Structure formats: structure tokens, C-alpha cells
Amino acid sequence: MPTDAEGAPVGRRVVLGLLGLGAVGVVTGNRVQDGLSRALAPIQLRDPTGLTSLVPLGSTWRYYSVTGSVPPRARQDYRLAVTGLVGSESTYSYADLEALPQTSFTDTFHCVTGWYVPDVPWAGVRVADLLDRAAPSDGAVGVRFHSFDGTYTVNMTLEQARAEDVLVVLRMYDEPVTHAHGGPVRIYSGSMYGYKGTKWLSGIEVTADNRPGYWEDRGYPLDGIIDG
Ligand SMILES: Nc1nc2c(c(=O)[nH]1)N[C@H]1C(S)=C(S)[C@@H](COP(=O)(O)O)O[C@H]1N2
Ligand SMILES: [Mo]
């Protein structure tokens, strides 16, 4: 039996099933594919390791969740905590985040396993802005991103997290981030591989170290910068 990029066995029947769905997306293009995949998200979210990366779908989204399905969170119930080695900890609602200066750019999303999606419009608040407001203390060197899936974590160095292209994403494709893509709020870093972009973001913790997160503990590079 083949295994997917993240080592899980992949059943032939499942692959063929997804191939059928994927073919529609290839013909109709990314925007429609996004809508289609949104409808399929409850199925794909139960795929813990993203076996769809085996299927040659072209430049379309796969939806990853290491925890299976994640209970959706309404925008009005959403909270983002900024904590740790900072002068002032704070909690942001979705409306608080919307009220901060928004940064937007269009960029290609790269999963480290090889698939990518070109020309994705991203918009949200720079992590750098939230860090400035929190005022990291002396001795702060890392930033740990937490997810309300309860499991996924990512670290960046404080310097990496302050890069201009690291966003707390509120909007993708000029629409609110869908649940399947990690909404209400996810991280995106333009210069790093997709696994650095924590979905279902719940916390930004400033730390005294830069310790490995979920995938870094399982062999992905701690420094997720896209080379070349
Ligand atoms: N909470 C959480 N965030 C996550 C993941 C995950 O499994 N859980 N997968 C990562 C990986 S490996 C990739 S490539 C992207 C995929 O983003 P997408 O599901 O919106 O396509 O999310 C990243 N963030
Ligand atoms: Mo990935």
C-alpha cells in the first residue's frame, strides 16, 4: 500500500474517490475548487495526514488537520491570546483584530510535501504589530503559535515572526477564512512552508526558547524558510 508524504497508509479506494473529486477542481479552477472543497471539508478534515497530496490534482488546495475534525468556532466567540514573556498580555476578539491596520498581499502557498497554490490573496494583521503592542521582554527569543484544535503548535524565532509577510490572517480570497482553511483566524508566512501557518489560531506565546512544534518534532525543519 502506498503511503502519503506524512507516512500514513493510503487506501486505493480513497485515492480513486478523491481523484474523481479533484478532477472537477482542475477543470473549474481554484476559486471554484475552493468552494467545492469547502463543501467537502467535513470529509477531508477527517483525513489526518493529507493523503490527497498523493493525488496529482494540480495546483489546488488540500485541507490538513492533524487532529481530524475540529469543532468550528463562530467569529463572535473567537479570542486570540497574546501571552508569555511580554510587558502586557492581551486578548483580542475578531472585531478587535479587524479594527487593527490590515496588511494584504497575493502570494503562492507552498506545502513542504510539494503541492502549492499560486496567487492566493491574503489579508490580516501583521504578527509584528501584535508583538509590538505586547512588548516582548528581555530574554524573549521565540514565538509559539497555538491552535484551538488542542494539538498543533509551531515555533518561529522572534525575528522570523516579526517579518513583514507573517500575518494573522482574517481573509483569504477577499472573504473570511473558512473553517477548513483554519478560520476564523490562521497564520500565514509568505517566506515559509505551509506547516508554519497554524490553522484555528488560539494563541501567540512569546517564549525564552525556540522549541520544536508539532511537525518539527516529527522531522520537518524548525526553520521552515522556503529555499530557492
Ligand atoms: N492546526 C493545524 N494547522 C495546520 C495544519 C494542521 O494539520 N493543523 N497543517 C499545516 C500544513 S502541513 C499545511 S500545508 C497547511 C495547509 O493549509 P490548508 O489546510 O488551509 O490547505 O496548514 C498547516 N497548518
Ligand atoms: Mo504541509
PDB file of C-alpha atoms and ligand atoms in Angstrom:
ATOM      1  CA  MET A   1       0.000   0.000   0.000  1.00  0.00           C
ATOM      2  CA  PRO A   2       1.387   3.444  -0.820  1.00  0.00           C
ATOM      3  CA  THR A   3       1.977   5.922   1.944  1.00  0.00           C
ATOM      4  CA  ASP A   4       1.388   9.617   1.752  1.00  0.00           C
ATOM      5  CA  ALA A   5       4.046  12.264   2.335  1.00  0.00           C
ATOM      6  CA  GLU A   6       3.381  12.192   6.038  1.00  0.00           C
ATOM      7  CA  GLY A   7       3.747   8.415   6.274  1.00  0.00           C
ATOM      8  CA  ALA A   8       0.175   7.223   6.582  1.00  0.00           C
ATOM      9  CA  PRO A   9      -1.036   4.283   4.502  1.00  0.00           C
ATOM     10  CA  VAL A  10      -3.381   5.305   1.732  1.00  0.00           C
ATOM     11  CA  GLY A  11      -6.202   3.070   0.599  1.00  0.00           C
ATOM     12  CA  ARG A  12      -6.653   2.709  -3.161  1.00  0.00           C
ATOM     13  CA  ARG A  13     -10.378   3.225  -2.951  1.00  0.00           C
ATOM     14  CA  VAL A  14      -9.969   6.518  -1.092  1.00  0.00           C
ATOM     15  CA  VAL A  15      -7.389   7.737  -3.593  1.00  0.00           C
ATOM     16  CA  LEU A  16      -9.645   6.925  -6.526  1.00  0.00           C
ATOM     17  CA  GLY A  17     -12.554   8.647  -4.794  1.00  0.00           C
ATOM     18  CA  LEU A  18     -10.568  11.822  -4.234  1.00  0.00           C
ATOM     19  CA  LEU A  19      -9.222  11.684  -7.769  1.00  0.00           C
ATOM     20  CA  GLY A  20     -12.775  11.907  -9.044  1.00  0.00           C
ATOM     21  CA  LEU A  21     -13.483  14.953  -6.887  1.00  0.00           C
ATOM     22  CA  GLY A  22     -10.187  16.569  -7.706  1.00  0.00           C
ATOM     23  CA  ALA A  23     -10.710  16.321 -11.445  1.00  0.00           C
ATOM     24  CA  VAL A  24     -13.672  18.666 -11.130  1.00  0.00           C
ATOM     25  CA  GLY A  25     -11.473  21.211  -9.385  1.00  0.00           C
ATOM     26  CA  VAL A  26      -8.791  21.080 -12.050  1.00  0.00           C
ATOM     27  CA  VAL A  27     -11.310  21.813 -14.758  1.00  0.00           C
ATOM     28  CA  THR A  28     -13.075  24.574 -12.881  1.00  0.00           C
ATOM     29  CA  GLY A  29     -10.092  26.391 -11.369  1.00  0.00           C
ATOM     30  CA  ASN A  30      -9.008  27.352  -7.905  1.00  0.00           C
ATOM     31  CA  ARG A  31     -11.825  29.642  -6.850  1.00  0.00           C
ATOM     32  CA  VAL A  32     -14.477  27.098  -7.637  1.00  0.00           C
ATOM     33  CA  GLN A  33     -12.253  24.370  -6.264  1.00  0.00           C
ATOM     34  CA  ASP A  34     -12.143  26.357  -3.029  1.00  0.00           C
ATOM     35  CA  GLY A  35     -15.935  26.449  -2.896  1.00  0.00           C
ATOM     36  CA  LEU A  36     -16.153  22.794  -3.815  1.00  0.00           C
ATOM     37  CA  SER A  37     -13.582  21.810  -1.215  1.00  0.00           C
ATOM     38  CA  ARG A  38     -15.422  23.882   1.350  1.00  0.00           C
ATOM     39  CA  ALA A  39     -18.420  21.651   0.776  1.00  0.00           C
ATOM     40  CA  LEU A  40     -16.162  18.596   1.081  1.00  0.00           C
ATOM     41  CA  ALA A  41     -14.285  19.856   4.109  1.00  0.00           C
ATOM     42  CA  PRO A  42     -16.074  17.658   6.668  1.00  0.00           C
ATOM     43  CA  ILE A  43     -14.812  14.622   4.771  1.00  0.00           C
ATOM     44  CA  GLN A  44     -11.293  15.862   4.196  1.00  0.00           C
ATOM     45  CA  LEU A  45     -10.866  17.101   7.749  1.00  0.00           C
ATOM     46  CA  ARG A  46     -11.173  13.503   8.893  1.00  0.00           C
ATOM     47  CA  ASP A  47      -8.047  12.757   6.857  1.00  0.00           C
ATOM     48  CA  PRO A  48      -5.392  13.393   9.486  1.00  0.00           C
ATOM     49  CA  THR A  49      -2.302  13.464   7.311  1.00  0.00           C
ATOM     50  CA  GLY A  50      -3.482  14.824   3.992  1.00  0.00           C
ATOM     51  CA  LEU A  51      -3.457  11.756   1.781  1.00  0.00           C
ATOM     52  CA  THR A  52      -4.747  13.940  -1.020  1.00  0.00           C
ATOM     53  CA  SER A  53      -1.146  15.061  -1.559  1.00  0.00           C
ATOM     54  CA  LEU A  54      -0.610  11.723  -3.321  1.00  0.00           C
ATOM     55  CA  VAL A  55      -3.171  12.526  -5.938  1.00  0.00           C
ATOM     56  CA  PRO A  56      -1.961  14.550  -8.930  1.00  0.00           C
ATOM     57  CA  LEU A  57      -4.632  17.239  -8.768  1.00  0.00           C
ATOM     58  CA  GLY A  58      -2.502  20.143  -9.960  1.00  0.00           C
ATOM     59  CA  SER A  59      -2.349  23.420  -8.113  1.00  0.00           C
ATOM     60  CA  THR A  60      -5.310  23.036  -5.799  1.00  0.00           C
ATOM     61  CA  TRP A  61      -5.844  23.107  -2.059  1.00  0.00           C
ATOM     62  CA  ARG A  62      -5.592  20.131   0.233  1.00  0.00           C
ATOM     63  CA  TYR A  63      -7.055  20.578   3.693  1.00  0.00           C
ATOM     64  CA  TYR A  64      -4.928  19.386   6.554  1.00  0.00           C
ATOM     65  CA  SER A  65      -5.775  18.659  10.144  1.00  0.00           C
ATOM     66  CA  VAL A  66      -3.566  16.501  12.340  1.00  0.00           C
ATOM     67  CA  THR A  67      -6.450  16.119  14.801  1.00  0.00           C
ATOM     68  CA  GLY A  68      -9.256  15.024  12.485  1.00  0.00           C
ATOM     69  CA  SER A  69     -12.334  17.210  12.617  1.00  0.00           C
ATOM     70  CA  VAL A  70     -12.104  20.437  14.623  1.00  0.00           C
ATOM     71  CA  PRO A  71     -15.248  21.956  16.163  1.00  0.00           C
ATOM     72  CA  PRO A  72     -15.972  25.202  14.306  1.00  0.00           C
ATOM     73  CA  ARG A  73     -15.732  28.456  16.220  1.00  0.00           C
ATOM     74  CA  ALA A  74     -18.032  31.377  15.379  1.00  0.00           C
ATOM     75  CA  ARG A  75     -16.357  34.713  14.682  1.00  0.00           C
ATOM     76  CA  GLN A  76     -18.213  36.372  17.561  1.00  0.00           C
ATOM     77  CA  ASP A  77     -16.859  33.739  20.001  1.00  0.00           C
ATOM     78  CA  TYR A  78     -13.301  33.913  18.700  1.00  0.00           C
ATOM     79  CA  ARG A  79     -10.443  35.010  21.002  1.00  0.00           C
ATOM     80  CA  LEU A  80      -6.714  35.303  20.339  1.00  0.00           C
ATOM     81  CA  ALA A  81      -4.475  35.413  23.422  1.00  0.00           C
ATOM     82  CA  VAL A  82      -1.048  37.042  23.253  1.00  0.00           C
ATOM     83  CA  THR A  83       0.885  35.805  26.274  1.00  0.00           C
ATOM     84  CA  GLY A  84       4.273  34.823  27.669  1.00  0.00           C
ATOM     85  CA  LEU A  85       7.399  36.920  28.006  1.00  0.00           C
ATOM     86  CA  VAL A  86       5.759  40.260  27.268  1.00  0.00           C
ATOM     87  CA  GLY A  87       5.202  43.535  29.058  1.00  0.00           C
ATOM     88  CA  SER A  88       1.447  43.323  28.551  1.00  0.00           C
ATOM     89  CA  GLU A  89      -0.557  40.216  27.769  1.00  0.00           C
ATOM     90  CA  SER A  90      -3.829  40.736  25.933  1.00  0.00           C
ATOM     91  CA  THR A  91      -6.771  39.003  24.352  1.00  0.00           C
ATOM     92  CA  TYR A  92      -8.210  40.049  21.004  1.00  0.00           C
ATOM     93  CA  SER A  93     -11.691  39.369  19.707  1.00  0.00           C
ATOM     94  CA  TYR A  94     -12.240  39.043  15.956  1.00  0.00           C
ATOM     95  CA  ALA A  95     -13.616  42.601  15.935  1.00  0.00           C
ATOM     96  CA  ASP A  96     -10.501  43.826  17.794  1.00  0.00           C
ATOM     97  CA  LEU A  97      -8.330  42.251  15.090  1.00  0.00           C
ATOM     98  CA  GLU A  98     -10.482  43.738  12.322  1.00  0.00           C
ATOM     99  CA  ALA A  99     -10.035  47.187  13.880  1.00  0.00           C
ATOM    100  CA  LEU A 100      -6.217  46.997  13.654  1.00  0.00           C
ATOM    101  CA  PRO A 101      -4.310  48.021  10.495  1.00  0.00           C
ATOM    102  CA  GLN A 102      -4.729  45.353   7.808  1.00  0.00           C
ATOM    103  CA  THR A 103      -1.945  44.156   5.521  1.00  0.00           C
ATOM    104  CA  SER A 104      -2.718  42.333   2.305  1.00  0.00           C
ATOM    105  CA  PHE A 105      -0.709  40.695  -0.443  1.00  0.00           C
ATOM    106  CA  THR A 106      -1.012  37.947  -3.017  1.00  0.00           C
ATOM    107  CA  ASP A 107       1.379  35.043  -2.726  1.00  0.00           C
ATOM    108  CA  THR A 108       1.931  31.389  -3.548  1.00  0.00           C
ATOM    109  CA  PHE A 109       1.206  28.861  -0.808  1.00  0.00           C
ATOM    110  CA  HIS A 110       3.791  26.047  -0.603  1.00  0.00           C
ATOM    111  CA  CYS A 111       3.317  22.831   1.363  1.00  0.00           C
ATOM    112  CA  VAL A 112       6.658  21.223   2.153  1.00  0.00           C
ATOM    113  CA  THR A 113       5.372  17.971   0.588  1.00  0.00           C
ATOM    114  CA  GLY A 114       5.380  19.576  -2.863  1.00  0.00           C
ATOM    115  CA  TRP A 115       1.913  20.883  -3.666  1.00  0.00           C
ATOM    116  CA  TYR A 116       1.342  24.594  -3.969  1.00  0.00           C
ATOM    117  CA  VAL A 117      -1.391  27.077  -4.795  1.00  0.00           C
ATOM    118  CA  PRO A 118      -0.415  30.201  -6.736  1.00  0.00           C
ATOM    119  CA  ASP A 119      -1.864  33.716  -6.422  1.00  0.00           C
ATOM    120  CA  VAL A 120      -3.635  33.478  -3.103  1.00  0.00           C
ATOM    121  CA  PRO A 121      -4.855  36.849  -1.785  1.00  0.00           C
ATOM    122  CA  TRP A 122      -4.151  37.041   1.961  1.00  0.00           C
ATOM    123  CA  ALA A 123      -5.187  39.787   4.377  1.00  0.00           C
ATOM    124  CA  GLY A 124      -4.888  40.341   8.096  1.00  0.00           C
ATOM    125  CA  VAL A 125      -2.839  41.788  10.915  1.00  0.00           C
ATOM    126  CA  ARG A 126       0.940  41.554  10.970  1.00  0.00           C
ATOM    127  CA  VAL A 127       2.188  39.373  13.809  1.00  0.00           C
ATOM    128  CA  ALA A 128       4.859  42.072  14.200  1.00  0.00           C
ATOM    129  CA  ASP A 129       2.151  44.605  15.105  1.00  0.00           C
ATOM    130  CA  LEU A 130       0.699  42.332  17.802  1.00  0.00           C
ATOM    131  CA  LEU A 131       4.208  41.691  19.155  1.00  0.00           C
ATOM    132  CA  ASP A 132       4.948  45.412  19.264  1.00  0.00           C
ATOM    133  CA  ARG A 133       1.749  46.019  21.210  1.00  0.00           C
ATOM    134  CA  ALA A 134       2.662  43.225  23.655  1.00  0.00           C
ATOM    135  CA  ALA A 135       6.243  44.488  24.092  1.00  0.00           C
ATOM    136  CA  PRO A 136       8.410  41.345  24.360  1.00  0.00           C
ATOM    137  CA  SER A 137      10.656  41.293  27.448  1.00  0.00           C
ATOM    138  CA  ASP A 138      14.420  40.930  27.503  1.00  0.00           C
ATOM    139  CA  GLY A 139      15.223  37.260  27.035  1.00  0.00           C
ATOM    140  CA  ALA A 140      12.355  36.631  24.603  1.00  0.00           C
ATOM    141  CA  VAL A 141      13.705  34.740  21.579  1.00  0.00           C
ATOM    142  CA  GLY A 142      10.822  32.660  20.238  1.00  0.00           C
ATOM    143  CA  VAL A 143       7.148  32.797  19.370  1.00  0.00           C
ATOM    144  CA  ARG A 144       4.928  29.758  19.779  1.00  0.00           C
ATOM    145  CA  PHE A 145       1.634  29.627  17.903  1.00  0.00           C
ATOM    146  CA  HIS A 146      -1.176  27.575  19.455  1.00  0.00           C
ATOM    147  CA  SER A 147      -4.330  26.163  17.859  1.00  0.00           C
ATOM    148  CA  PHE A 148      -7.754  25.597  19.367  1.00  0.00           C
ATOM    149  CA  ASP A 149      -7.578  22.104  17.849  1.00  0.00           C
ATOM    150  CA  GLY A 150      -5.673  21.483  21.106  1.00  0.00           C
ATOM    151  CA  THR A 151      -2.666  19.807  19.449  1.00  0.00           C
ATOM    152  CA  TYR A 152      -0.979  21.769  16.689  1.00  0.00           C
ATOM    153  CA  THR A 153       1.873  24.105  17.606  1.00  0.00           C
ATOM    154  CA  VAL A 154       4.521  25.960  15.621  1.00  0.00           C
ATOM    155  CA  ASN A 155       7.547  27.939  16.692  1.00  0.00           C
ATOM    156  CA  MET A 156       9.365  30.738  14.949  1.00  0.00           C
ATOM    157  CA  THR A 157      12.190  32.850  16.224  1.00  0.00           C
ATOM    158  CA  LEU A 158      11.025  36.269  17.409  1.00  0.00           C
ATOM    159  CA  GLU A 159      12.880  37.753  14.447  1.00  0.00           C
ATOM    160  CA  GLN A 160      11.186  35.427  11.928  1.00  0.00           C
ATOM    161  CA  ALA A 161       7.756  36.110  13.429  1.00  0.00           C
ATOM    162  CA  ARG A 162       8.360  39.850  13.014  1.00  0.00           C
ATOM    163  CA  ALA A 163       8.873  39.561   9.251  1.00  0.00           C
ATOM    164  CA  GLU A 164       6.533  41.729   7.189  1.00  0.00           C
ATOM    165  CA  ASP A 165       4.944  38.729   5.476  1.00  0.00           C
ATOM    166  CA  VAL A 166       3.880  36.890   8.639  1.00  0.00           C
ATOM    167  CA  LEU A 167       0.163  37.525   9.114  1.00  0.00           C
ATOM    168  CA  VAL A 168      -2.640  36.683  11.465  1.00  0.00           C
ATOM    169  CA  VAL A 169      -4.942  36.013   8.520  1.00  0.00           C
ATOM    170  CA  LEU A 170      -8.545  37.220   8.693  1.00  0.00           C
ATOM    171  CA  ARG A 171      -9.312  36.966   4.976  1.00  0.00           C
ATOM    172  CA  MET A 172      -8.329  34.670   2.088  1.00  0.00           C
ATOM    173  CA  TYR A 173      -9.601  35.356  -1.433  1.00  0.00           C
ATOM    174  CA  ASP A 174     -11.226  38.551  -0.084  1.00  0.00           C
ATOM    175  CA  GLU A 175     -13.531  36.506   2.120  1.00  0.00           C
ATOM    176  CA  PRO A 176     -13.373  35.461   5.763  1.00  0.00           C
ATOM    177  CA  VAL A 177     -11.101  32.438   6.290  1.00  0.00           C
ATOM    178  CA  THR A 178     -13.240  29.302   6.007  1.00  0.00           C
ATOM    179  CA  HIS A 179     -13.289  26.709   8.766  1.00  0.00           C
ATOM    180  CA  ALA A 180     -11.456  24.206   6.551  1.00  0.00           C
ATOM    181  CA  HIS A 181      -8.662  26.738   5.995  1.00  0.00           C
ATOM    182  CA  GLY A 182      -8.299  27.320   9.749  1.00  0.00           C
ATOM    183  CA  GLY A 183     -10.812  30.117  10.364  1.00  0.00           C
ATOM    184  CA  PRO A 184     -11.844  32.320  11.971  1.00  0.00           C
ATOM    185  CA  VAL A 185      -8.113  33.102  12.059  1.00  0.00           C
ATOM    186  CA  ARG A 186      -4.943  31.337  10.895  1.00  0.00           C
ATOM    187  CA  ILE A 187      -1.275  32.218  10.415  1.00  0.00           C
ATOM    188  CA  TYR A 188       0.390  32.638   7.025  1.00  0.00           C
ATOM    189  CA  SER A 189       4.061  33.269   6.359  1.00  0.00           C
ATOM    190  CA  GLY A 190       4.965  34.164   2.788  1.00  0.00           C
ATOM    191  CA  SER A 191       8.558  33.034   3.059  1.00  0.00           C
ATOM    192  CA  MET A 192       7.898  29.770   4.919  1.00  0.00           C
ATOM    193  CA  TYR A 193       6.348  26.409   4.101  1.00  0.00           C
ATOM    194  CA  GLY A 194       2.672  25.820   4.830  1.00  0.00           C
ATOM    195  CA  TYR A 195       3.217  23.867   8.050  1.00  0.00           C
ATOM    196  CA  LYS A 196       4.402  27.114   9.681  1.00  0.00           C
ATOM    197  CA  GLY A 197       0.896  28.524   9.214  1.00  0.00           C
ATOM    198  CA  THR A 198      -1.063  27.413  12.273  1.00  0.00           C
ATOM    199  CA  LYS A 199      -4.756  26.963  11.492  1.00  0.00           C
ATOM    200  CA  TRP A 200      -7.521  27.655  14.045  1.00  0.00           C
ATOM    201  CA  LEU A 201      -5.130  30.013  15.794  1.00  0.00           C
ATOM    202  CA  SER A 202      -5.816  30.496  19.514  1.00  0.00           C
ATOM    203  CA  GLY A 203      -2.614  31.850  20.992  1.00  0.00           C
ATOM    204  CA  ILE A 204       0.636  33.645  20.299  1.00  0.00           C
ATOM    205  CA  GLU A 205       3.050  32.941  23.150  1.00  0.00           C
ATOM    206  CA  VAL A 206       6.373  34.732  23.413  1.00  0.00           C
ATOM    207  CA  THR A 207       8.975  32.299  24.729  1.00  0.00           C
ATOM    208  CA  ALA A 208      12.507  32.175  26.113  1.00  0.00           C
ATOM    209  CA  ASP A 209      13.449  29.424  23.665  1.00  0.00           C
ATOM    210  CA  ASN A 210      12.607  28.284  20.141  1.00  0.00           C
ATOM    211  CA  ARG A 211      11.462  24.746  20.754  1.00  0.00           C
ATOM    212  CA  PRO A 212      10.105  22.419  18.057  1.00  0.00           C
ATOM    213  CA  GLY A 213       6.355  22.368  17.398  1.00  0.00           C
ATOM    214  CA  TYR A 214       4.119  19.562  16.117  1.00  0.00           C
ATOM    215  CA  TRP A 215       5.748  18.841  12.732  1.00  0.00           C
ATOM    216  CA  GLU A 216       9.206  19.961  13.808  1.00  0.00           C
ATOM    217  CA  ASP A 217       9.042  17.218  16.481  1.00  0.00           C
ATOM    218  CA  ARG A 218       8.270  14.800  13.633  1.00  0.00           C
ATOM    219  CA  GLY A 219      11.138  15.749  11.356  1.00  0.00           C
ATOM    220  CA  TYR A 220      10.232  18.942   9.493  1.00  0.00           C
ATOM    221  CA  PRO A 221      12.869  21.693   9.766  1.00  0.00           C
ATOM    222  CA  LEU A 222      12.480  24.108  12.674  1.00  0.00           C
ATOM    223  CA  ASP A 223      13.474  26.804  10.212  1.00  0.00           C
ATOM    224  CA  GLY A 224      10.715  26.482   7.610  1.00  0.00           C
ATOM    225  CA  ILE A 225      12.034  29.042   5.138  1.00  0.00           C
ATOM    226  CA  ILE A 226      11.308  28.101   1.512  1.00  0.00           C
ATOM    227  CA  ASP A 227      14.610  27.761  -0.323  1.00  0.00           C
ATOM    228  CA  GLY A 228      15.156  28.779  -3.880  1.00  0.00           C
TER     229      GLY A 228
HETATM  230  N1  LIG B   1      -3.948  23.375  13.276  1.00  0.00           N
HETATM  231  C1  LIG B   1      -3.323  22.938  12.168  1.00  0.00           C
HETATM  232  N2  LIG B   1      -2.673  23.818  11.381  1.00  0.00           N
HETATM  233  C2  LIG B   1      -2.047  23.404  10.265  1.00  0.00           C
HETATM  234  C3  LIG B   1      -2.007  22.030   9.897  1.00  0.00           C
HETATM  235  C4  LIG B   1      -2.705  21.126  10.730  1.00  0.00           C
HETATM  236  O1  LIG B   1      -2.762  19.904  10.481  1.00  0.00           O
HETATM  237  N3  LIG B   1      -3.369  21.605  11.852  1.00  0.00           N
HETATM  238  N4  LIG B   1      -1.320  21.610   8.766  1.00  0.00           N
HETATM  239  C5  LIG B   1      -0.281  22.517   8.252  1.00  0.00           C
HETATM  240  C6  LIG B   1       0.179  22.149   6.905  1.00  0.00           C
HETATM  241  S1  LIG B   1       1.338  20.888   6.809  1.00  0.00           S
HETATM  242  C7  LIG B   1      -0.206  22.842   5.798  1.00  0.00           C
HETATM  243  S2  LIG B   1       0.468  22.546   4.267  1.00  0.00           S
HETATM  244  C8  LIG B   1      -1.259  23.882   5.882  1.00  0.00           C
HETATM  245  C9  LIG B   1      -2.413  23.523   4.969  1.00  0.00           C
HETATM  246  O2  LIG B   1      -3.346  24.566   4.952  1.00  0.00           O
HETATM  247  P1  LIG B   1      -4.796  24.266   4.369  1.00  0.00           P
HETATM  248  O3  LIG B   1      -5.362  23.123   5.184  1.00  0.00           O
HETATM  249  O4  LIG B   1      -5.541  25.550   4.503  1.00  0.00           O
HETATM  250  O5  LIG B   1      -4.596  23.835   2.955  1.00  0.00           O
HETATM  251  O6  LIG B   1      -1.775  24.056   7.203  1.00  0.00           O
HETATM  252  C10 LIG B   1      -0.796  23.960   8.220  1.00  0.00           C
HETATM  253  N5  LIG B   1      -1.409  24.320   9.482  1.00  0.00           N
HETATM  254 MO    MO B   2       2.151  20.991   4.678  1.00  0.00          MO
END
